[in-house]
Coordinates of C-alpha atoms in Angstrom, one line a residue:
M1 CA 34.5 -20.1 30.8
I2 CA 36.5 -22.0 33.4
K3 CA 35.0 -23.4 36.6
I4 CA 36.5 -23.7 40.1
V5 CA 34.8 -26.3 42.3
G6 CA 35.8 -27.5 45.8
D7 CA 36.2 -26.7 49.5
I8 CA 37.7 -23.2 49.7
I9 CA 37.8 -21.1 53.0
G10 CA 35.9 -23.8 54.9
S11 CA 32.9 -24.0 52.5
D12 CA 31.7 -25.6 49.3
S13 CA 32.5 -23.2 46.6
L14 CA 31.7 -22.7 42.9
A15 CA 33.1 -19.9 40.8
V16 CA 33.7 -19.1 37.2
I17 CA 36.6 -17.4 35.4
K18 CA 35.9 -15.5 32.2
K19 CA 38.2 -13.6 29.9
L20 CA 37.2 -10.0 29.6
Y21 CA 39.9 -8.8 27.2
K22 CA 43.6 -9.3 26.7
D23 CA 45.5 -10.0 29.9
T24 CA 42.4 -9.4 32.1
W25 CA 40.1 -12.1 33.5
S26 CA 37.2 -11.9 36.0
V27 CA 36.4 -14.3 38.9
S28 CA 32.9 -14.5 40.2
G29 CA 30.7 -16.8 42.3
N30 CA 30.3 -18.2 45.7
I31 CA 33.7 -18.6 47.5
G32 CA 33.8 -19.4 51.2
G33 CA 30.0 -19.1 51.5
M34 CA 30.1 -15.5 50.3
D35 CA 29.4 -13.8 47.0
S36 CA 32.8 -13.0 45.5
G37 CA 34.1 -10.9 42.6
A38 CA 37.7 -10.1 41.6
R39 CA 39.9 -9.3 38.6
V40 CA 43.0 -11.1 37.5
N41 CA 45.5 -9.0 35.6
K42 CA 48.8 -9.8 34.0
I43 CA 51.7 -7.8 35.5
E44 CA 54.6 -9.5 33.8
D45 CA 55.4 -12.8 32.1
N46 CA 54.3 -15.7 34.3
K47 CA 53.0 -13.4 37.0
W48 CA 49.4 -12.3 37.5
Q49 CA 47.7 -10.2 40.3
L50 CA 44.3 -11.2 41.9
K51 CA 42.5 -8.2 43.4
G52 CA 38.9 -7.9 44.7
S53 CA 36.4 -9.4 47.2
I54 CA 37.0 -13.1 48.1
G55 CA 35.1 -14.8 50.9
G56 CA 33.8 -11.5 52.1
Y57 CA 37.2 -9.8 52.4
E58 CA 39.1 -7.4 50.2
S59 CA 41.9 -9.5 48.9
V60 CA 45.2 -9.2 47.0
G61 CA 47.2 -12.1 45.8
I62 CA 49.9 -13.1 43.2
F63 CA 49.8 -16.1 40.9
Q64 CA 53.4 -17.0 39.8
K65 CA 54.7 -19.8 37.7
I66 CA 57.1 -22.0 39.6
Q67 CA 57.9 -24.5 37.0
E68 CA 56.2 -26.3 34.1
D69 CA 52.5 -26.9 35.1
I70 CA 52.9 -25.6 38.6
W71 CA 51.9 -22.2 39.9
S72 CA 51.9 -20.6 43.4
L73 CA 49.2 -18.3 44.9
K74 CA 50.3 -16.0 47.7
G75 CA 48.8 -13.0 49.4
D76 CA 46.2 -11.6 51.7
I77 CA 43.1 -13.6 50.7
G78 CA 39.9 -14.1 52.6
G79 CA 41.2 -12.1 55.5
F80 CA 44.3 -14.2 56.1
I81 CA 47.8 -14.6 54.7
S82 CA 47.4 -17.4 52.2
R83 CA 49.6 -19.8 50.4
A84 CA 48.6 -22.4 47.8
E85 CA 49.8 -24.5 44.9
I86 CA 48.1 -24.9 41.6
K87 CA 49.2 -28.0 39.7
K88 CA 48.0 -29.6 36.5
T89 CA 46.7 -33.1 37.1
S90 CA 45.5 -34.1 33.6
M91 CA 44.4 -32.5 30.3
G92 CA 41.9 -29.8 31.2
K93 CA 42.2 -30.3 35.0
W94 CA 44.2 -28.5 37.6
Q95 CA 44.2 -28.8 41.4
L96 CA 44.4 -25.9 43.9
K97 CA 45.6 -27.0 47.3
G98 CA 46.8 -25.0 50.3
S99 CA 45.9 -22.6 53.1
I100 CA 43.4 -19.9 51.9
G101 CA 41.5 -17.6 54.3
G102 CA 42.8 -19.5 57.3
F103 CA 41.4 -22.9 56.1
N104 CA 43.0 -25.8 54.4
S105 CA 41.5 -25.7 50.9
V106 CA 41.3 -28.1 48.0
A107 CA 39.5 -27.4 44.7
E108 CA 39.5 -28.4 41.0
I109 CA 39.9 -26.0 38.2
L110 CA 38.1 -27.3 35.1
I111 CA 38.5 -26.3 31.5
P112 CA 35.3 -26.9 29.5
E113 CA 35.1 -29.2 26.5
Q114 CA 35.0 -26.4 23.9
T115 CA 38.2 -24.8 25.3
E116 CA 39.8 -28.3 25.7
Q117 CA 39.2 -29.0 22.0
K118 CA 40.5 -25.6 20.9
T119 CA 43.6 -26.2 23.1
K120 CA 44.1 -29.6 21.5
R121 CA 43.9 -28.1 18.0
D122 CA 46.4 -25.5 19.0
Y123 CA 48.8 -28.2 20.2
E124 CA 48.3 -30.4 17.1
S125 CA 49.1 -27.4 14.9
K126 CA 52.6 -27.5 16.2
I127 CA 53.1 -31.0 14.7
S128 CA 54.4 -31.4 11.2
P129 CA 52.0 -33.2 8.8
H130 CA 55.0 -35.2 7.6
F131 CA 55.1 -37.7 10.4
D132 CA 54.1 -41.1 9.1
F133 CA 53.0 -43.8 11.5
S134 CA 50.6 -45.3 9.0
H135 CA 52.8 -48.3 8.0
P136 CA 51.6 -51.6 9.6
D137 CA 55.0 -52.0 11.3
N138 CA 54.6 -48.5 12.9
K139 CA 52.8 -49.5 16.2
S140 CA 51.8 -46.9 18.8
N141 CA 55.2 -47.3 20.4
A142 CA 57.3 -47.2 17.2
R143 CA 59.9 -44.5 17.4
Q144 CA 60.9 -41.8 14.9
E145 CA 63.6 -39.2 15.1
A146 CA 62.3 -35.7 15.4
V147 CA 63.5 -32.1 15.8
I148 CA 61.8 -29.7 18.1
I149 CA 61.9 -25.9 17.9
Y150 CA 61.3 -24.1 21.2
Q151 CA 61.0 -20.6 22.6
G152 CA 64.4 -19.1 22.6
Q153 CA 66.0 -16.1 24.2
E154 CA 65.1 -12.6 22.9
P155 CA 68.5 -10.9 22.4
D156 CA 67.5 -7.3 22.8
R157 CA 71.1 -6.1 23.1
F158 CA 72.1 -7.6 19.8
R159 CA 69.2 -5.9 18.0
K160 CA 70.6 -2.4 18.8
S161 CA 73.9 -2.9 17.1
G162 CA 75.6 -4.2 13.9
R163 CA 76.1 -7.6 12.5
L164 CA 77.2 -10.3 14.9
Y165 CA 80.5 -11.0 13.2
E166 CA 81.6 -7.4 13.9
R167 CA 81.1 -7.8 17.7
S168 CA 84.2 -8.6 19.6
E169 CA 82.1 -10.1 22.4
H170 CA 80.0 -12.3 20.2
L171 CA 81.3 -15.5 21.8
D172 CA 80.2 -14.3 25.2
I173 CA 76.8 -13.6 23.8
L174 CA 76.6 -17.0 22.3
Q175 CA 77.6 -18.6 25.5
N176 CA 74.9 -16.7 27.5
R177 CA 72.3 -17.6 25.0
A178 CA 73.4 -21.3 25.1
E179 CA 73.1 -21.3 28.9
F180 CA 69.6 -19.9 28.6
H181 CA 68.6 -22.5 26.0
H182 CA 70.0 -25.3 28.0
G183 CA 67.7 -24.4 30.9
V184 CA 64.7 -24.5 28.6
E185 CA 65.8 -27.8 27.1
N186 CA 66.2 -29.4 30.5
R187 CA 62.7 -28.4 31.5
I188 CA 61.3 -29.7 28.2
F189 CA 63.3 -33.0 28.5
E190 CA 62.3 -33.5 32.1
R191 CA 58.6 -33.2 31.5
Y192 CA 58.7 -35.2 28.3
L193 CA 60.6 -38.1 29.8
R194 CA 58.5 -38.0 33.0
N195 CA 55.3 -38.3 31.1
C196 CA 56.3 -40.5 28.2
G197 CA 59.0 -42.8 29.5
K198 CA 62.7 -42.6 30.0
G199 CA 63.4 -44.9 27.1
L200 CA 63.1 -42.1 24.5
N201 CA 66.3 -40.4 23.5
V202 CA 66.7 -36.6 23.8
S203 CA 69.7 -34.5 23.0
S204 CA 70.9 -30.9 22.2
I205 CA 71.9 -29.8 18.7
G206 CA 74.7 -27.4 18.0
N207 CA 75.6 -26.5 21.6
S208 CA 72.1 -25.1 22.0
I209 CA 73.0 -21.9 20.1
L210 CA 69.8 -22.1 18.2
P211 CA 66.6 -23.1 20.1
V212 CA 66.3 -26.6 18.6
A213 CA 66.8 -30.1 20.0
K214 CA 66.5 -33.7 18.9
V215 CA 64.0 -36.1 20.4
Q216 CA 62.6 -39.5 19.7
V217 CA 58.8 -39.6 19.4
T218 CA 56.1 -42.2 19.2
R219 CA 52.5 -41.7 17.9
E220 CA 51.3 -41.3 21.5
S221 CA 54.1 -39.1 22.7
L222 CA 53.8 -36.5 19.9
L223 CA 50.8 -34.8 21.4
E224 CA 52.3 -34.8 24.9
L225 CA 55.4 -33.1 23.5
S226 CA 53.3 -30.5 21.7
E227 CA 51.5 -29.7 24.9
I228 CA 54.6 -28.3 26.5
P229 CA 54.2 -24.5 26.2
E230 CA 57.9 -23.8 25.3
V231 CA 57.7 -26.1 22.3
L232 CA 56.8 -24.2 19.2
A233 CA 57.1 -26.9 16.6
V234 CA 57.9 -30.6 16.1
M235 CA 59.0 -32.0 12.7
P236 CA 60.6 -35.2 11.5
D237 CA 64.4 -35.4 11.3
H238 CA 64.1 -36.3 7.6
E239 CA 66.8 -36.6 5.1
L240 CA 68.0 -33.7 3.0
H241 CA 69.8 -34.1 -0.3
L242 CA 72.2 -32.1 -2.5
I243 CA 70.5 -30.1 -5.3
E244 CA 72.6 -31.8 -8.0
P245 CA 73.8 -29.7 -11.0
V246 CA 72.1 -30.2 -14.4
N247 CA 74.2 -32.4 -16.7
M248 CA 75.9 -30.6 -19.6
P249 CA 78.8 -31.4 -21.9
D250 CA 82.4 -30.5 -20.9
I251 CA 83.5 -27.4 -22.8
P252 CA 86.7 -25.3 -22.6
V253 CA 86.6 -21.8 -21.3
S254 CA 84.8 -19.6 -23.9
L255 CA 86.7 -17.2 -26.1
I256 CA 84.4 -14.4 -24.9
E257 CA 85.2 -15.0 -21.2
K258 CA 88.9 -15.3 -22.1
N259 CA 88.8 -11.9 -23.7
D260 CA 86.6 -10.3 -21.0
K261 CA 88.9 -11.8 -18.3
M262 CA 85.7 -12.7 -16.3
T263 CA 82.9 -15.2 -16.4
W264 CA 79.7 -14.2 -18.2
G265 CA 77.8 -14.1 -14.9
I266 CA 80.2 -11.5 -13.4
K267 CA 80.0 -9.4 -16.5
R268 CA 76.2 -9.7 -16.9
L269 CA 75.7 -8.6 -13.3
E270 CA 78.1 -5.7 -13.8
I271 CA 80.1 -6.8 -10.7
P272 CA 83.2 -4.7 -11.7
K273 CA 81.2 -1.6 -10.9
L274 CA 81.1 -2.7 -7.3
W275 CA 84.7 -3.7 -7.3
E276 CA 85.5 0.0 -7.7
T277 CA 84.2 0.3 -4.1
T278 CA 85.0 -3.1 -2.5
K279 CA 85.9 -6.7 -3.4
G280 CA 84.3 -8.1 -0.2
R281 CA 87.1 -7.6 2.4
G282 CA 85.7 -8.2 5.9
A283 CA 82.6 -10.1 4.8
K284 CA 82.3 -13.7 5.9
V285 CA 80.4 -16.3 3.9
A286 CA 79.7 -19.8 5.1
V287 CA 79.0 -22.6 2.6
L288 CA 77.2 -25.7 3.7
D289 CA 77.8 -28.2 1.0
T290 CA 79.9 -31.2 0.0
G291 CA 83.1 -29.7 1.4
V292 CA 85.8 -27.8 -0.5
Y293 CA 89.2 -28.4 -2.0
G294 CA 90.8 -25.6 -0.2
D295 CA 94.2 -26.1 -1.8
H296 CA 93.0 -25.0 -5.1
P297 CA 95.0 -22.0 -6.3
A298 CA 91.8 -20.0 -7.1
L299 CA 90.8 -20.3 -3.4
K300 CA 94.3 -19.6 -2.0
S301 CA 94.1 -17.7 1.4
R302 CA 90.3 -17.3 1.1
L303 CA 89.3 -20.4 3.0
K304 CA 89.5 -19.5 6.7
S305 CA 88.0 -22.6 8.3
F306 CA 86.7 -26.1 7.4
I307 CA 84.7 -28.6 9.3
L308 CA 83.2 -32.0 8.5
I309 CA 79.8 -32.9 10.0
D310 CA 79.0 -36.6 9.9
P311 CA 75.5 -38.1 9.6
M312 CA 75.5 -38.4 13.5
G313 CA 75.9 -34.7 13.7
R314 CA 79.4 -34.9 15.1
R315 CA 81.9 -32.2 14.1
I316 CA 85.2 -33.5 12.8
N317 CA 88.2 -31.3 12.2
A318 CA 89.5 -32.7 8.9
K319 CA 92.9 -31.5 7.5
P320 CA 93.5 -30.9 4.7
S321 CA 90.0 -29.8 3.6
F322 CA 88.4 -31.9 1.0
D323 CA 85.4 -32.1 -1.3
A324 CA 83.3 -35.3 -1.4
A325 CA 82.2 -34.3 -4.9
S326 CA 83.0 -31.1 -6.9
H327 CA 79.9 -29.1 -6.0
G328 CA 81.2 -27.3 -2.9
T329 CA 84.4 -26.2 -4.5
H330 CA 82.6 -24.9 -7.6
V331 CA 80.2 -22.9 -5.3
C332 CA 83.1 -21.5 -3.2
G333 CA 84.8 -20.4 -6.4
T334 CA 81.8 -18.5 -7.7
I335 CA 81.4 -16.7 -4.3
A336 CA 85.0 -15.7 -3.6
G337 CA 87.4 -17.3 -6.1
G338 CA 90.3 -15.5 -7.7
R339 CA 91.5 -16.0 -11.3
D340 CA 92.2 -19.1 -13.3
Y341 CA 95.5 -19.8 -15.2
Q342 CA 94.2 -17.6 -18.0
E343 CA 93.5 -14.7 -15.7
V344 CA 89.7 -15.2 -15.9
S345 CA 88.0 -13.9 -12.7
I346 CA 85.6 -16.5 -11.4
G347 CA 84.6 -15.1 -8.0
V348 CA 82.0 -12.3 -7.3
A349 CA 83.6 -11.2 -4.0
P350 CA 87.3 -12.3 -4.3
E351 CA 88.4 -10.7 -1.0
A352 CA 85.6 -12.2 1.1
S353 CA 86.4 -14.9 3.7
L354 CA 85.1 -18.4 3.2
F355 CA 84.0 -20.9 5.9
A356 CA 83.1 -24.3 4.5
A357 CA 81.3 -27.1 6.2
G358 CA 81.0 -30.6 4.6
I359 CA 77.5 -31.6 5.5
L360 CA 76.2 -33.4 2.3
L361 CA 78.2 -36.6 2.5
G362 CA 75.4 -39.1 2.7
G363 CA 72.7 -39.5 5.3
S364 CA 72.3 -35.7 5.9
T365 CA 69.2 -34.8 7.9
V366 CA 67.6 -31.7 9.4
A367 CA 69.6 -32.1 12.6
T368 CA 73.0 -32.4 10.8
T369 CA 72.3 -29.3 8.7
I370 CA 71.3 -27.3 11.8
E371 CA 74.7 -28.3 13.3
G372 CA 76.2 -26.7 10.2
L373 CA 74.1 -23.5 10.7
V374 CA 75.3 -23.3 14.3
W375 CA 78.9 -23.7 13.2
A376 CA 78.4 -20.8 10.8
I377 CA 76.9 -18.7 13.5
E378 CA 79.9 -19.4 15.8
K379 CA 82.2 -18.3 13.0
G380 CA 80.4 -15.0 12.7
A381 CA 79.1 -15.5 9.1
G382 CA 77.0 -12.8 7.6
V383 CA 75.8 -15.0 4.7
I384 CA 75.1 -18.7 4.6
N385 CA 74.9 -20.4 1.2
M386 CA 72.9 -23.6 0.9
S387 CA 72.2 -25.9 -2.0
Y388 CA 70.2 -28.7 -0.3
G389 CA 66.6 -29.5 0.4
S390 CA 63.7 -32.0 0.2
N391 CA 60.8 -32.2 -2.1
R392 CA 58.2 -31.1 0.4
Y393 CA 57.0 -28.0 2.1
E394 CA 57.9 -27.9 5.8
P395 CA 56.6 -24.5 7.2
R396 CA 58.3 -25.2 10.5
Y397 CA 61.7 -24.4 8.9
E398 CA 60.5 -20.8 8.9
L399 CA 61.1 -20.6 12.7
I400 CA 64.8 -21.6 12.2
F401 CA 65.5 -19.2 9.3
R402 CA 63.6 -16.3 10.9
N403 CA 65.9 -16.9 13.9
L404 CA 69.0 -16.6 11.6
I405 CA 67.8 -13.3 10.2
E406 CA 66.3 -11.6 13.3
N407 CA 68.5 -12.9 16.1
Y408 CA 71.8 -13.3 14.3
D409 CA 71.6 -10.9 11.4
I410 CA 72.5 -13.6 8.9
L411 CA 71.2 -13.8 5.3
P412 CA 70.3 -17.4 4.3
V413 CA 70.7 -17.8 0.6
V414 CA 69.2 -21.0 -0.8
S415 CA 68.9 -22.5 -4.3
I416 CA 65.3 -23.1 -5.1
G417 CA 65.8 -26.4 -7.0
N418 CA 66.2 -27.9 -10.4
S419 CA 62.8 -29.6 -10.9
G420 CA 61.2 -27.0 -13.1
L421 CA 58.0 -24.9 -12.9
G422 CA 55.5 -26.0 -10.3
N423 CA 58.1 -27.6 -8.0
T424 CA 60.0 -26.2 -5.0
G425 CA 62.1 -27.7 -2.3
S426 CA 62.3 -26.9 1.4
P427 CA 64.0 -24.9 2.9
G428 CA 64.2 -22.8 -0.3
N429 CA 60.4 -22.5 -0.4
I430 CA 59.8 -21.0 3.1
A431 CA 59.1 -17.3 3.5
S432 CA 62.4 -16.3 5.3
A433 CA 64.7 -18.1 2.9
F434 CA 66.2 -15.9 0.2
S435 CA 65.7 -18.4 -2.6
V436 CA 67.4 -18.1 -6.0
G437 CA 66.4 -19.3 -9.4
A438 CA 68.7 -19.6 -12.5
F439 CA 68.6 -17.7 -15.7
Q440 CA 70.7 -18.1 -18.8
K441 CA 71.9 -15.7 -21.5
G442 CA 70.1 -15.8 -24.8
A443 CA 70.8 -14.2 -28.2
E444 CA 71.2 -10.4 -28.3
N445 CA 71.4 -10.1 -24.5
V446 CA 67.9 -11.4 -24.0
D447 CA 68.0 -13.5 -20.8
F448 CA 65.5 -16.2 -19.9
I449 CA 64.8 -18.5 -17.0
A450 CA 66.4 -21.9 -17.4
P451 CA 63.8 -24.6 -18.0
F452 CA 65.0 -26.6 -15.0
S453 CA 64.8 -23.7 -12.5
S454 CA 62.1 -24.5 -9.9
G455 CA 59.4 -22.1 -8.9
G456 CA 55.9 -22.1 -7.5
S457 CA 53.3 -20.2 -5.5
L458 CA 52.2 -21.8 -2.2
V459 CA 48.8 -20.7 -0.9
F460 CA 47.8 -20.8 2.8
P461 CA 44.3 -19.3 3.3
G462 CA 43.8 -17.7 6.7
D463 CA 47.5 -17.4 7.5
P464 CA 47.9 -13.7 8.6
H465 CA 51.6 -13.7 7.8
H466 CA 52.0 -15.6 4.5
E467 CA 48.7 -16.3 2.7
I468 CA 50.7 -16.6 -0.5
I469 CA 54.4 -17.4 -0.8
T470 CA 55.9 -17.0 -4.3
K471 CA 59.3 -18.5 -5.0
P472 CA 62.1 -17.9 -6.0
D473 CA 62.8 -14.4 -4.6
V474 CA 65.3 -13.4 -7.3
A475 CA 67.2 -14.9 -10.2
A476 CA 70.9 -15.0 -11.0
P477 CA 73.2 -16.6 -13.7
G478 CA 73.0 -20.4 -13.4
V479 CA 73.7 -21.9 -16.8
G480 CA 77.2 -22.6 -18.0
V481 CA 78.9 -21.1 -14.9
Y482 CA 82.7 -21.4 -15.0
S483 CA 84.4 -22.1 -11.6
C484 CA 87.0 -24.2 -9.9
I485 CA 86.7 -27.9 -9.0
P486 CA 89.0 -30.4 -7.3
P487 CA 91.7 -32.2 -9.3
L488 CA 90.5 -35.1 -11.3
K489 CA 91.4 -38.6 -10.1
N490 CA 95.1 -39.4 -10.3
S491 CA 95.8 -35.8 -11.4
H492 CA 97.3 -33.0 -9.4
E493 CA 96.6 -30.2 -11.9
E494 CA 94.3 -27.4 -11.1
Q495 CA 90.9 -27.9 -12.6
Y496 CA 88.0 -25.7 -13.7
A497 CA 84.6 -26.6 -15.2
Y498 CA 81.3 -25.3 -16.3
Q499 CA 78.3 -26.4 -14.3
S500 CA 74.6 -25.5 -14.4
G501 CA 71.8 -25.3 -11.8
T502 CA 70.2 -23.1 -9.2
S503 CA 73.2 -24.2 -7.1
M504 CA 75.3 -22.1 -9.5
A505 CA 73.0 -19.2 -9.3
A506 CA 72.8 -18.9 -5.5
P507 CA 76.5 -18.3 -5.0
H508 CA 76.3 -15.3 -7.3
V509 CA 73.7 -13.8 -4.9
S510 CA 75.9 -14.8 -1.8
G511 CA 78.9 -13.1 -3.4
V512 CA 76.8 -9.9 -4.1
A513 CA 75.5 -9.9 -0.5
A514 CA 79.1 -10.1 0.7
L515 CA 80.1 -7.1 -1.4
L516 CA 77.2 -5.1 0.0
M517 CA 78.0 -6.1 3.6
S518 CA 81.6 -5.1 3.0
A519 CA 80.6 -1.7 1.5
Y520 CA 77.9 -1.0 4.2
P521 CA 78.9 -2.9 7.4
G522 CA 76.0 -1.4 9.2
A523 CA 73.4 -2.7 6.8
R524 CA 71.2 -5.4 8.3
A525 CA 70.6 -8.7 6.5
K526 CA 66.9 -7.9 6.2
E527 CA 67.7 -4.6 4.5
I528 CA 70.1 -6.3 2.1
M529 CA 67.5 -8.9 1.2
E530 CA 64.9 -6.2 0.6
V531 CA 67.1 -4.0 -1.6
L532 CA 68.1 -6.9 -3.7
K533 CA 64.4 -7.7 -4.3
Q534 CA 63.3 -4.2 -4.9
T535 CA 66.1 -3.2 -7.3
A536 CA 65.9 -6.5 -9.2
V537 CA 64.9 -6.2 -12.9
H538 CA 61.9 -8.2 -14.1
P539 CA 61.8 -8.6 -17.9
D540 CA 58.0 -7.9 -17.9
G541 CA 58.2 -4.9 -15.6
N542 CA 57.5 -4.3 -11.9
K543 CA 53.7 -5.0 -12.2
K544 CA 54.4 -8.6 -13.0
R545 CA 56.5 -9.3 -9.9
P546 CA 56.9 -11.4 -8.0
D547 CA 56.2 -14.4 -10.1
N548 CA 57.1 -18.0 -9.9
R549 CA 59.8 -17.9 -12.6
W550 CA 61.8 -14.7 -12.0
G551 CA 60.6 -13.9 -8.5
Y552 CA 61.3 -10.1 -8.3
G553 CA 63.7 -10.4 -11.2
M554 CA 67.4 -10.5 -12.0
I555 CA 69.5 -9.1 -9.2
N556 CA 71.0 -5.6 -10.0
P557 CA 74.0 -5.3 -7.7
A558 CA 74.9 -1.7 -8.7
A559 CA 71.4 -0.5 -8.1
A560 CA 71.2 -2.3 -4.8
C561 CA 74.5 -0.8 -3.6
K562 CA 73.2 2.7 -4.5
A563 CA 69.9 2.0 -2.7
L564 CA 71.8 1.0 0.5
S565 CA 73.6 4.3 0.6
G566 CA 70.2 5.9 1.5
V567 CA 69.2 3.4 4.2

């Protein structure tokens, strides 16, 4: 119950506002010396209608949001044309001031303590639990870098058509969305700096294509930031690291793979069956990793664009492309590489286009990786392959990845980690990430999950959307994966190597997704994700899935392709 107390229509007034049901409230009490009663109904976003008896007269008025924490009231109220402003003065208090019923009127609108506490809890739920101001050096005004996620534009036009990279006008759509997001950011920044001090830094991320921004916060300013209605979440801009491959001895290409003319992973997944239909032509896969040695013969003509994103989040056009390690090149080879010097096929989708961003070069954070995501969006990627994370669960990542899937029709493929059972890393362990575990081949074609492959079940009682999250989603070949790497130091010879890890499993899934997108251009990312899960093969049968080792099971590309034909 909310109270209105003050001088309205020339008389001391006291009224209460009660919620009747969704989008309908009642107003009742003594207003202007007369018993009054009216209804307030929502007619559209940020616009409500007041209708009923106010001050002894039938009245109709409109409440409309002017800007953050300021509303207007206009209409025929109390027998006269009326105009007033309603402005928030402090937590739980608003002031109504203006001409109502022919009189200058001033009143306070008071939110009771119970509602105040609930509102505070709602605000605090936006804040990540990973902010740490507990250190003695962290005084109340100590600053930390943070990322906010805010209410973005709802792109209805996009939802009615195919994947973004097939739209010739996608740059115009991105520009319009960025302009909308800039407007939201400006309102957020203006209020935040006005209330918390102009010494705190604020900035956009990734041209505002995604509804995220970077801000500095203090212990005291966090709650103020979370009170802004457009702000959906606030999380630390913490460091993210490469999911390093598991060490294994150097070995030459196996005789079996030489004879098969393909890696064991390609053979095990029966990829040649899909090659009868497509080899990935037209599909675009972005790889956010350590970079790529694009001059490798196995990647010839496949790399379409390369960018370096430094720890400050700046984009650097580096030529020629390079790999700060060997990881990114190996991943790109598994996704779309050609053949080695012995004619062994290493890539799942050898005709797909690759877009590589070097983001894991030291000091990578949430903000720099988001810059990479936006670059991939701008390039029109249908799949984004990621092999990075942190050893924590950050549920607010969910808002970013859900945006990729629902608003941009992009499939985010993430390796789950190499820390074994009972461990997962973010963002691989959030609901919308399509996370991948690693399996290895055993004797007599009996596959088993690699001991290092991470997995776990995260339980959130009371969450209506995700009470239990079980990861990974699927498994793919990830032990002894043969692919290309940059030349060794002081050598110009083309190089290939075996590597192991969930980082080697994830690109198998990204390559399969590229094949499916090429074969069925109208298929949505959510549909591809779902058919890959539902057609996966679990060694213990469907009743055992999903579990925290196999997820739904080993991907079955041919069955997924067949299932998409009926979608």
